[in-house]
mmCIF file of C-alpha atoms and ligand atoms in Angstrom:
data_model
loop_
_atom_site.group_PDB
_atom_site.id
_atom_site.type_symbol
_atom_site.label_atom_id
_atom_site.label_comp_id
_atom_site.label_asym_id
_atom_site.label_seq_id
_atom_site.Cartn_x
_atom_site.Cartn_y
_atom_site.Cartn_z
ATOM 1 C CA UNK Z 1 -95.382 111.564 275.188
ATOM 2 C CA UNK Z 2 -92.690 114.133 275.932
ATOM 3 C CA UNK Z 3 -95.284 116.277 277.705
ATOM 4 C CA UNK Z 4 -96.413 113.430 279.998
ATOM 5 C CA UNK Z 5 -92.775 112.536 280.559
ATOM 6 C CA UNK Z 6 -92.168 116.029 281.928
ATOM 7 C CA UNK Z 7 -94.707 115.346 284.702
ATOM 8 C CA UNK Z 8 -92.827 112.211 285.717
ATOM 9 C CA UNK Z 9 -89.608 114.200 285.900
ATOM 10 C CA UNK Z 10 -91.442 116.912 287.826
ATOM 11 C CA UNK Z 11 -92.395 114.357 290.484
ATOM 12 C CA UNK Z 12 -88.830 113.056 290.658
ATOM 13 C CA UNK Z 13 -87.534 116.606 291.080
ATOM 14 C CA UNK Z 14 -90.107 117.184 293.824
ATOM 15 C CA UNK Z 15 -89.079 114.017 295.656
ATOM 16 C CA UNK Z 16 -85.451 115.147 295.533
ATOM 17 C CA UNK Z 17 -86.161 118.751 296.616
ATOM 18 C CA UNK Z 18 -88.418 117.706 299.514
ATOM 19 C CA UNK Z 19 -85.849 115.220 300.816
ATOM 20 C CA UNK Z 20 -82.982 117.714 300.601
ATOM 21 C CA UNK Z 21 -85.178 120.433 302.097
ATOM 22 C CA UNK Z 22 -86.048 118.237 305.077
ATOM 23 C CA UNK Z 23 -82.350 117.911 305.795
ATOM 24 C CA UNK Z 24 -81.820 121.671 305.491
ATOM 25 C CA UNK Z 25 -84.640 122.239 307.987
ATOM 26 C CA UNK Z 26 -83.284 119.590 310.384
ATOM 27 C CA UNK Z 27 -79.825 121.168 310.344
ATOM 28 C CA UNK Z 28 -81.155 124.674 310.977
ATOM 29 C CA UNK Z 29 -79.129 126.315 313.741
ATOM 30 C CA UNK Z 30 -76.681 123.391 313.880
ATOM 31 C CA UNK Z 31 -74.170 124.385 311.206
ATOM 32 C CA UNK Z 32 -70.699 123.109 312.139
ATOM 33 C CA UNK Z 33 -68.499 124.256 309.282
ATOM 34 C CA UNK Z 34 -68.675 127.467 307.250
ATOM 35 C CA UNK Z 35 -65.930 128.233 304.756
ATOM 36 C CA UNK Z 36 -65.378 130.491 301.769
ATOM 37 C CA UNK Z 37 -65.185 128.638 298.446
ATOM 38 C CA UNK Z 38 -63.300 131.154 296.350
ATOM 39 C CA UNK Z 39 -64.558 134.696 296.168
ATOM 40 C CA UNK Z 40 -65.090 136.632 299.367
ATOM 41 C CA UNK Z 41 -68.479 135.854 300.842
ATOM 42 C CA UNK Z 42 -69.149 132.771 298.691
ATOM 43 C CA UNK Z 43 -69.846 130.360 301.529
ATOM 44 C CA UNK Z 44 -70.354 126.618 301.733
ATOM 45 C CA UNK Z 45 -71.417 124.593 304.758
ATOM 46 C CA UNK Z 46 -71.587 120.876 305.397
ATOM 47 C CA UNK Z 47 -75.366 121.260 304.959
ATOM 48 C CA UNK Z 48 -74.933 122.380 301.329
ATOM 49 C CA UNK Z 49 -72.902 119.252 300.685
ATOM 50 C CA UNK Z 50 -75.219 116.866 302.525
ATOM 51 C CA UNK Z 51 -78.277 118.303 300.749
ATOM 52 C CA UNK Z 52 -76.535 117.987 297.402
ATOM 53 C CA UNK Z 53 -75.714 114.324 298.130
ATOM 54 C CA UNK Z 54 -79.451 113.687 298.618
ATOM 55 C CA UNK Z 55 -80.349 115.420 295.352
ATOM 56 C CA UNK Z 56 -77.706 113.466 293.455
ATOM 57 C CA UNK Z 57 -78.827 110.170 294.985
ATOM 58 C CA UNK Z 58 -82.493 110.682 294.067
ATOM 59 C CA UNK Z 59 -81.820 111.951 290.537
ATOM 60 C CA UNK Z 60 -79.149 109.329 289.937
ATOM 61 C CA UNK Z 61 -81.423 106.503 291.098
ATOM 62 C CA UNK Z 62 -84.339 107.509 288.850
ATOM 63 C CA UNK Z 63 -82.495 109.047 285.910
ATOM 64 C CA UNK Z 64 -79.043 107.510 285.502
ATOM 65 C CA UNK Z 65 -78.951 108.553 281.822
ATOM 66 C CA UNK Z 66 -79.379 112.270 282.542
ATOM 67 C CA UNK Z 67 -76.529 114.719 283.174
ATOM 68 C CA UNK Z 68 -76.387 116.967 286.242
ATOM 69 C CA UNK Z 69 -74.705 120.302 286.888
ATOM 70 C CA UNK Z 70 -74.490 120.537 290.669
ATOM 71 C CA UNK Z 71 -73.227 123.638 292.460
ATOM 72 C CA UNK Z 72 -70.897 121.809 294.833
ATOM 73 C CA UNK Z 73 -69.947 118.753 292.697
ATOM 74 C CA UNK Z 74 -69.714 120.317 289.240
ATOM 75 C CA UNK Z 75 -70.694 118.544 286.025
ATOM 76 C CA UNK Z 76 -71.770 114.911 286.208
ATOM 77 C CA UNK Z 77 -72.264 113.227 282.834
ATOM 78 C CA UNK Z 78 -71.547 114.457 279.343
ATOM 79 C CA UNK Z 79 -71.988 118.131 278.542
ATOM 80 C CA UNK Z 80 -73.426 116.972 275.200
ATOM 81 C CA UNK Z 81 -76.273 115.142 276.965
ATOM 82 C CA UNK Z 82 -79.491 117.020 276.005
ATOM 83 C CA UNK Z 83 -80.971 116.344 279.446
ATOM 84 C CA UNK Z 84 -79.157 118.596 281.899
ATOM 85 C CA UNK Z 85 -80.322 119.065 285.480
ATOM 86 C CA UNK Z 86 -79.080 122.182 287.266
ATOM 87 C CA UNK Z 87 -79.295 121.806 291.023
ATOM 88 C CA UNK Z 88 -78.635 124.140 293.924
ATOM 89 C CA UNK Z 89 -78.889 122.220 297.202
ATOM 90 C CA UNK Z 90 -79.077 125.401 299.266
ATOM 91 C CA UNK Z 91 -79.767 128.669 297.520
ATOM 92 C CA UNK Z 92 -79.310 131.376 300.122
ATOM 93 C CA UNK Z 93 -76.295 129.892 301.874
ATOM 94 C CA UNK Z 94 -75.254 133.248 303.331
ATOM 95 C CA UNK Z 95 -78.709 133.666 304.880
ATOM 96 C CA UNK Z 96 -78.668 130.094 306.193
ATOM 97 C CA UNK Z 97 -75.183 130.388 307.670
ATOM 98 C CA UNK Z 98 -76.219 133.545 309.537
ATOM 99 C CA UNK Z 99 -79.455 132.050 310.832
ATOM 100 C CA UNK Z 100 -81.689 134.133 308.545
ATOM 101 C CA UNK Z 101 -84.375 131.717 307.326
ATOM 102 C CA UNK Z 102 -84.566 132.654 303.650
ATOM 103 C CA UNK Z 103 -83.180 129.767 301.607
ATOM 104 C CA UNK Z 104 -84.395 126.949 299.425
ATOM 105 C CA UNK Z 105 -83.543 123.906 297.336
ATOM 106 C CA UNK Z 106 -83.678 124.406 293.573
ATOM 107 C CA UNK Z 107 -83.940 121.575 291.028
ATOM 108 C CA UNK Z 108 -84.316 122.411 287.343
ATOM 109 C CA UNK Z 109 -84.126 120.476 284.093
ATOM 110 C CA UNK Z 110 -83.116 122.015 280.767
ATOM 111 C CA UNK Z 111 -83.663 119.960 277.621
ATOM 112 C CA UNK Z 112 -81.424 120.968 274.739
ATOM 113 C CA UNK Z 113 -80.702 124.157 276.664
ATOM 114 C CA UNK Z 114 -84.355 125.070 277.284
ATOM 115 C CA UNK Z 115 -85.617 125.065 280.911
ATOM 116 C CA UNK Z 116 -88.554 122.639 281.032
ATOM 117 C CA UNK Z 117 -89.003 121.418 284.618
ATOM 118 C CA UNK Z 118 -88.577 123.429 287.806
ATOM 119 C CA UNK Z 119 -89.027 122.668 291.487
ATOM 120 C CA UNK Z 120 -88.130 125.047 294.302
ATOM 121 C CA UNK Z 121 -88.732 124.003 297.901
ATOM 122 C CA UNK Z 122 -88.639 126.485 300.768
ATOM 123 C CA UNK Z 123 -88.190 124.336 303.879
ATOM 124 C CA UNK Z 124 -88.825 127.234 306.256
ATOM 125 C CA UNK Z 125 -92.257 128.156 304.873
ATOM 126 C CA UNK Z 126 -92.906 124.578 303.733
ATOM 127 C CA UNK Z 127 -93.727 125.827 300.246
ATOM 128 C CA UNK Z 128 -93.222 123.618 297.227
ATOM 129 C CA UNK Z 129 -93.172 125.496 293.916
ATOM 130 C CA UNK Z 130 -93.519 123.283 290.840
ATOM 131 C CA UNK Z 131 -93.779 123.778 287.103
ATOM 132 C CA UNK Z 132 -93.319 121.860 283.869
ATOM 133 C CA UNK Z 133 -93.453 123.385 280.401
ATOM 134 C CA UNK Z 134 -97.023 123.418 279.132
ATOM 135 C CA UNK Z 135 -98.498 122.278 282.455
ATOM 136 C CA UNK Z 136 -98.724 125.510 284.472
ATOM 137 C CA UNK Z 137 -97.197 126.322 287.831
ATOM 138 C CA UNK Z 138 -98.300 125.612 291.382
ATOM 139 C CA UNK Z 139 -97.431 126.490 294.952
ATOM 140 C CA UNK Z 140 -98.350 123.695 297.339
ATOM 141 C CA UNK Z 141 -100.478 122.206 294.518
ATOM 142 C CA UNK Z 142 -102.515 125.423 294.057
ATOM 143 C CA UNK Z 143 -102.212 127.178 290.672
ATOM 144 C CA UNK Z 144 -100.112 130.332 290.826
ATOM 145 C CA UNK Z 145 -99.927 133.394 288.578
ATOM 146 C CA UNK Z 146 -97.649 136.378 288.273
ATOM 147 C CA UNK Z 147 -98.982 139.762 289.426
ATOM 148 C CA UNK Z 148 -100.690 142.294 287.155
ATOM 149 C CA UNK Z 149 -98.882 145.423 288.385
ATOM 150 C CA UNK Z 150 -98.010 147.380 285.253
ATOM 151 C CA UNK Z 151 -96.075 150.424 286.461
ATOM 152 C CA UNK Z 152 -92.784 150.711 288.280
ATOM 153 C CA UNK Z 153 -94.349 153.278 290.616
ATOM 154 C CA UNK Z 154 -96.685 150.551 291.940
ATOM 155 C CA UNK Z 155 -94.179 147.718 291.870
ATOM 156 C CA UNK Z 156 -92.183 145.788 294.440
ATOM 157 C CA UNK Z 157 -89.006 144.387 292.898
ATOM 158 C CA UNK Z 158 -86.144 142.158 293.918
ATOM 159 C CA UNK Z 159 -82.528 141.789 292.846
ATOM 160 C CA UNK Z 160 -79.190 140.468 294.091
ATOM 161 C CA UNK Z 161 -75.450 141.071 293.944
ATOM 162 C CA UNK Z 162 -73.051 138.397 292.762
ATOM 163 C CA UNK Z 163 -69.946 137.399 294.717
ATOM 164 C CA UNK Z 164 -67.694 139.182 292.189
ATOM 165 C CA UNK Z 165 -69.289 142.540 293.068
ATOM 166 C CA UNK Z 166 -66.070 143.891 294.594
ATOM 167 C CA UNK Z 167 -64.059 143.084 291.464
ATOM 168 C CA UNK Z 168 -66.280 144.497 288.746
ATOM 169 C CA UNK Z 169 -67.826 147.851 287.930
ATOM 170 C CA UNK Z 170 -70.737 145.836 286.507
ATOM 171 C CA UNK Z 171 -71.918 145.176 290.050
ATOM 172 C CA UNK Z 172 -75.608 146.151 289.819
ATOM 173 C CA UNK Z 173 -75.252 149.043 292.286
ATOM 174 C CA UNK Z 174 -76.357 151.703 289.771
ATOM 175 C CA UNK Z 175 -79.364 149.619 288.695
ATOM 176 C CA UNK Z 176 -80.305 149.044 292.339
ATOM 177 C CA UNK Z 177 -80.281 152.805 293.059
ATOM 178 C CA UNK Z 178 -82.177 153.630 289.875
ATOM 179 C CA UNK Z 179 -84.954 151.068 290.422
ATOM 180 C CA UNK Z 180 -85.189 151.851 294.134
ATOM 181 C CA UNK Z 181 -85.949 155.395 293.115
ATOM 182 C CA UNK Z 182 -88.579 154.403 290.544
ATOM 183 C CA UNK Z 183 -90.430 151.638 292.430
ATOM 184 C CA UNK Z 184 -92.069 151.092 295.813
ATOM 185 C CA UNK Z 185 -88.997 149.114 296.823
ATOM 186 C CA UNK Z 186 -86.249 146.736 295.718
ATOM 187 C CA UNK Z 187 -85.690 143.767 298.006
ATOM 188 C CA UNK Z 188 -82.443 141.802 298.222
ATOM 189 C CA UNK Z 189 -83.708 138.383 299.219
ATOM 190 C CA UNK Z 190 -80.387 136.522 299.134
ATOM 191 C CA UNK Z 191 -81.798 133.559 297.208
ATOM 192 C CA UNK Z 192 -82.148 133.991 293.456
ATOM 193 C CA UNK Z 193 -84.320 130.881 293.217
ATOM 194 C CA UNK Z 194 -86.766 132.169 295.847
ATOM 195 C CA UNK Z 195 -86.732 135.593 294.194
ATOM 196 C CA UNK Z 196 -87.965 133.942 290.994
ATOM 197 C CA UNK Z 197 -90.506 131.820 292.885
ATOM 198 C CA UNK Z 198 -91.847 134.976 294.523
ATOM 199 C CA UNK Z 199 -92.255 136.637 291.126
ATOM 200 C CA UNK Z 200 -93.991 133.493 289.858
ATOM 201 C CA UNK Z 201 -96.554 133.556 292.671
ATOM 202 C CA UNK Z 202 -97.154 137.300 292.393
ATOM 203 C CA UNK Z 203 -95.702 138.423 295.717
ATOM 204 C CA UNK Z 204 -93.079 140.378 293.808
ATOM 205 C CA UNK Z 205 -93.556 142.031 290.435
ATOM 206 C CA UNK Z 206 -90.125 141.835 288.851
ATOM 207 C CA UNK Z 207 -86.574 140.536 289.316
ATOM 208 C CA UNK Z 208 -83.259 141.133 287.637
ATOM 209 C CA UNK Z 209 -79.738 140.031 288.439
ATOM 210 C CA UNK Z 210 -76.357 139.385 286.797
ATOM 211 C CA UNK Z 211 -73.592 136.917 287.647
ATOM 212 C CA UNK Z 212 -76.034 134.026 288.020
ATOM 213 C CA UNK Z 213 -75.267 130.353 287.479
ATOM 214 C CA UNK Z 214 -77.540 127.781 285.815
ATOM 215 C CA UNK Z 215 -78.288 126.162 289.203
ATOM 216 C CA UNK Z 216 -79.549 129.525 290.541
ATOM 217 C CA UNK Z 217 -82.145 130.080 287.831
ATOM 218 C CA UNK Z 218 -83.081 127.037 285.729
ATOM 219 C CA UNK Z 219 -85.960 125.946 287.980
ATOM 220 C CA UNK Z 220 -87.168 129.499 288.609
ATOM 221 C CA UNK Z 221 -87.293 130.333 284.911
ATOM 222 C CA UNK Z 222 -89.797 127.513 284.377
ATOM 223 C CA UNK Z 223 -91.876 128.675 287.355
ATOM 224 C CA UNK Z 224 -92.151 132.263 286.130
ATOM 225 C CA UNK Z 225 -92.922 131.313 282.529
ATOM 226 C CA UNK Z 226 -95.552 128.761 283.497
ATOM 227 C CA UNK Z 227 -97.110 131.289 285.887
ATOM 228 C CA UNK Z 228 -97.581 133.642 282.923
ATOM 229 C CA UNK Z 229 -94.452 135.777 283.293
ATOM 230 C CA UNK Z 230 -91.692 136.666 280.875
ATOM 231 C CA UNK Z 231 -88.038 135.791 281.398
ATOM 232 C CA UNK Z 232 -85.417 137.262 279.067
ATOM 233 C CA UNK Z 233 -82.107 139.080 278.896
ATOM 234 C CA UNK Z 234 -82.119 142.656 280.246
ATOM 235 C CA UNK Z 235 -82.868 144.044 276.764
ATOM 236 C CA UNK Z 236 -85.821 141.658 276.289
ATOM 237 C CA UNK Z 237 -83.877 139.494 273.843
ATOM 238 C CA UNK Z 238 -84.114 135.715 274.370
ATOM 239 C CA UNK Z 239 -82.731 134.430 277.640
ATOM 240 C CA UNK Z 240 -79.195 133.023 277.526
ATOM 241 C CA UNK Z 241 -78.675 131.258 280.846
ATOM 242 C CA UNK Z 242 -74.915 131.128 280.236
ATOM 243 C CA UNK Z 243 -74.822 134.946 280.182
ATOM 244 C CA UNK Z 244 -75.714 134.979 283.878
ATOM 245 C CA UNK Z 245 -78.230 137.802 283.333
ATOM 246 C CA UNK Z 246 -81.919 137.367 283.932
ATOM 247 C CA UNK Z 247 -84.882 139.723 283.799
ATOM 248 C CA UNK Z 248 -88.178 138.241 284.977
ATOM 249 C CA UNK Z 249 -91.486 140.042 285.447
ATOM 250 C CA UNK Z 250 -95.152 139.924 284.686
ATOM 251 C CA UNK Z 251 -95.857 140.683 280.989
ATOM 252 C CA UNK Z 252 -97.143 144.204 281.672
ATOM 253 C CA UNK Z 253 -94.180 145.299 283.770
ATOM 254 C CA UNK Z 254 -91.479 143.431 281.856
ATOM 255 C CA UNK Z 255 -90.947 145.952 279.008
ATOM 256 C CA UNK Z 256 -91.004 148.860 281.464
ATOM 257 C CA UNK Z 257 -88.436 147.243 283.727
ATOM 258 C CA UNK Z 258 -86.290 146.337 280.741
ATOM 259 C CA UNK Z 259 -86.293 149.935 279.528
ATOM 260 C CA UNK Z 260 -85.453 151.225 283.003
ATOM 261 C CA UNK Z 261 -82.492 148.855 283.270
ATOM 262 C CA UNK Z 262 -81.186 149.969 279.876
ATOM 263 C CA UNK Z 263 -81.622 153.636 280.887
ATOM 264 C CA UNK Z 264 -79.789 153.299 284.210
ATOM 265 C CA UNK Z 265 -77.569 156.360 284.730
ATOM 266 C CA UNK Z 266 -74.066 155.808 286.084
ATOM 267 C CA UNK Z 267 -73.658 156.224 289.826
ATOM 268 C CA UNK Z 268 -71.598 159.358 289.179
ATOM 269 C CA UNK Z 269 -74.794 161.063 287.979
ATOM 270 C CA UNK Z 270 -76.746 160.072 291.073
ATOM 271 C CA UNK Z 271 -79.062 161.477 292.374
ATOM 272 C CA UNK Z 272 -81.024 162.487 289.300
ATOM 273 C CA UNK Z 273 -84.571 163.130 290.580
ATOM 274 C CA UNK Z 274 -85.379 165.608 287.836
ATOM 275 C CA UNK Z 275 -84.770 162.980 285.177
ATOM 276 C CA UNK Z 276 -87.336 160.607 286.636
HETATM 277 C C1 IPD W 301 -76.586 133.070 295.676
HETATM 278 C C2 IPD W 301 -77.985 133.580 295.933
HETATM 279 C C3 IPD W 301 -78.013 135.097 295.889
HETATM 280 C C4 IPD W 301 -77.468 135.633 294.596
HETATM 281 C C5 IPD W 301 -76.082 135.072 294.322
HETATM 282 C C6 IPD W 301 -76.115 133.549 294.341
HETATM 283 P P1 IPD W 301 -75.962 130.750 296.931
HETATM 284 O O1 IPD W 301 -76.567 131.640 295.679
HETATM 285 O O2 IPD W 301 -78.880 133.081 294.971
HETATM 286 O O3 IPD W 301 -79.316 135.593 296.046
HETATM 287 O O4 IPD W 301 -77.420 137.031 294.666
HETATM 288 O O5 IPD W 301 -75.665 135.530 293.054
HETATM 289 O O6 IPD W 301 -74.841 133.051 294.088
HETATM 290 O O7 IPD W 301 -74.510 131.039 296.972
HETATM 291 O O8 IPD W 301 -76.671 131.163 298.148
HETATM 292 O O9 IPD W 301 -76.245 129.383 296.461
HETATM 293 CA CA1 CA W 302 -77.291 129.722 294.401
HETATM 294 CA CA1 CA W 303 -75.987 127.176 296.805
#
């Protein structure tokens, strides 16, 4: 019963993401207002807000008893509600505002804190990534799997840098240098949700980032897990979304990437080629 119910919610999430994504695509190149929300570089446009209004309308119409954590509107409904949607109407706002077409809509559902349904829609590639716990993961209705790359030396990775990067020493710069040295490359996509979708479909082999919000990752966590990947804390302990730290990779690479993150030397010791 619960399992079949997840598929109904998956379709509702898809309806919402496709509708919001169509708006994002329509407004491409026509952004009128760009402002900083709080921290330097944390942008919001009228397109973020209009896309979020669509997501809220669709979810609210179908699921008035569920709670929603929306990036631009905050918490809607009781925090004690076990059914919590986490929605990002435009993940990759900086890219979008600059006219760089790497952005998506992310719609995830956590039940009692556990991510169970995830939909990510990339309106620029017209790719719809979907997953529900126990039902596998698809891209445009075709099953998708994580990659099988097992060594960092053969891997292509992705990461990101949170908006507080200028205010904290825990800014991911040392990890970025370390993994760039060990891998075939570390991309900085600018959309955490798409980064996770790209790990889920095997284009990228691993992803880590700190400073993330539930709306950045809830949907992507379901995609990666249902595509056969592992998603945890950096040290491979169980994922705590509230910690803001995520490590996602295929099962072969995951422990290797985890160990490399834990072994990251401080930037003051860089470069350290002999130690590699
Ligand atoms: C951001 C993107 C970016 C990540 C940031 C997020 P936004 O979300 O996902 O890749 O590095 O931490 O805040 O602001 O574009 O919705
Ligand atoms: Ca985001
Ligand atoms: Ca956003």
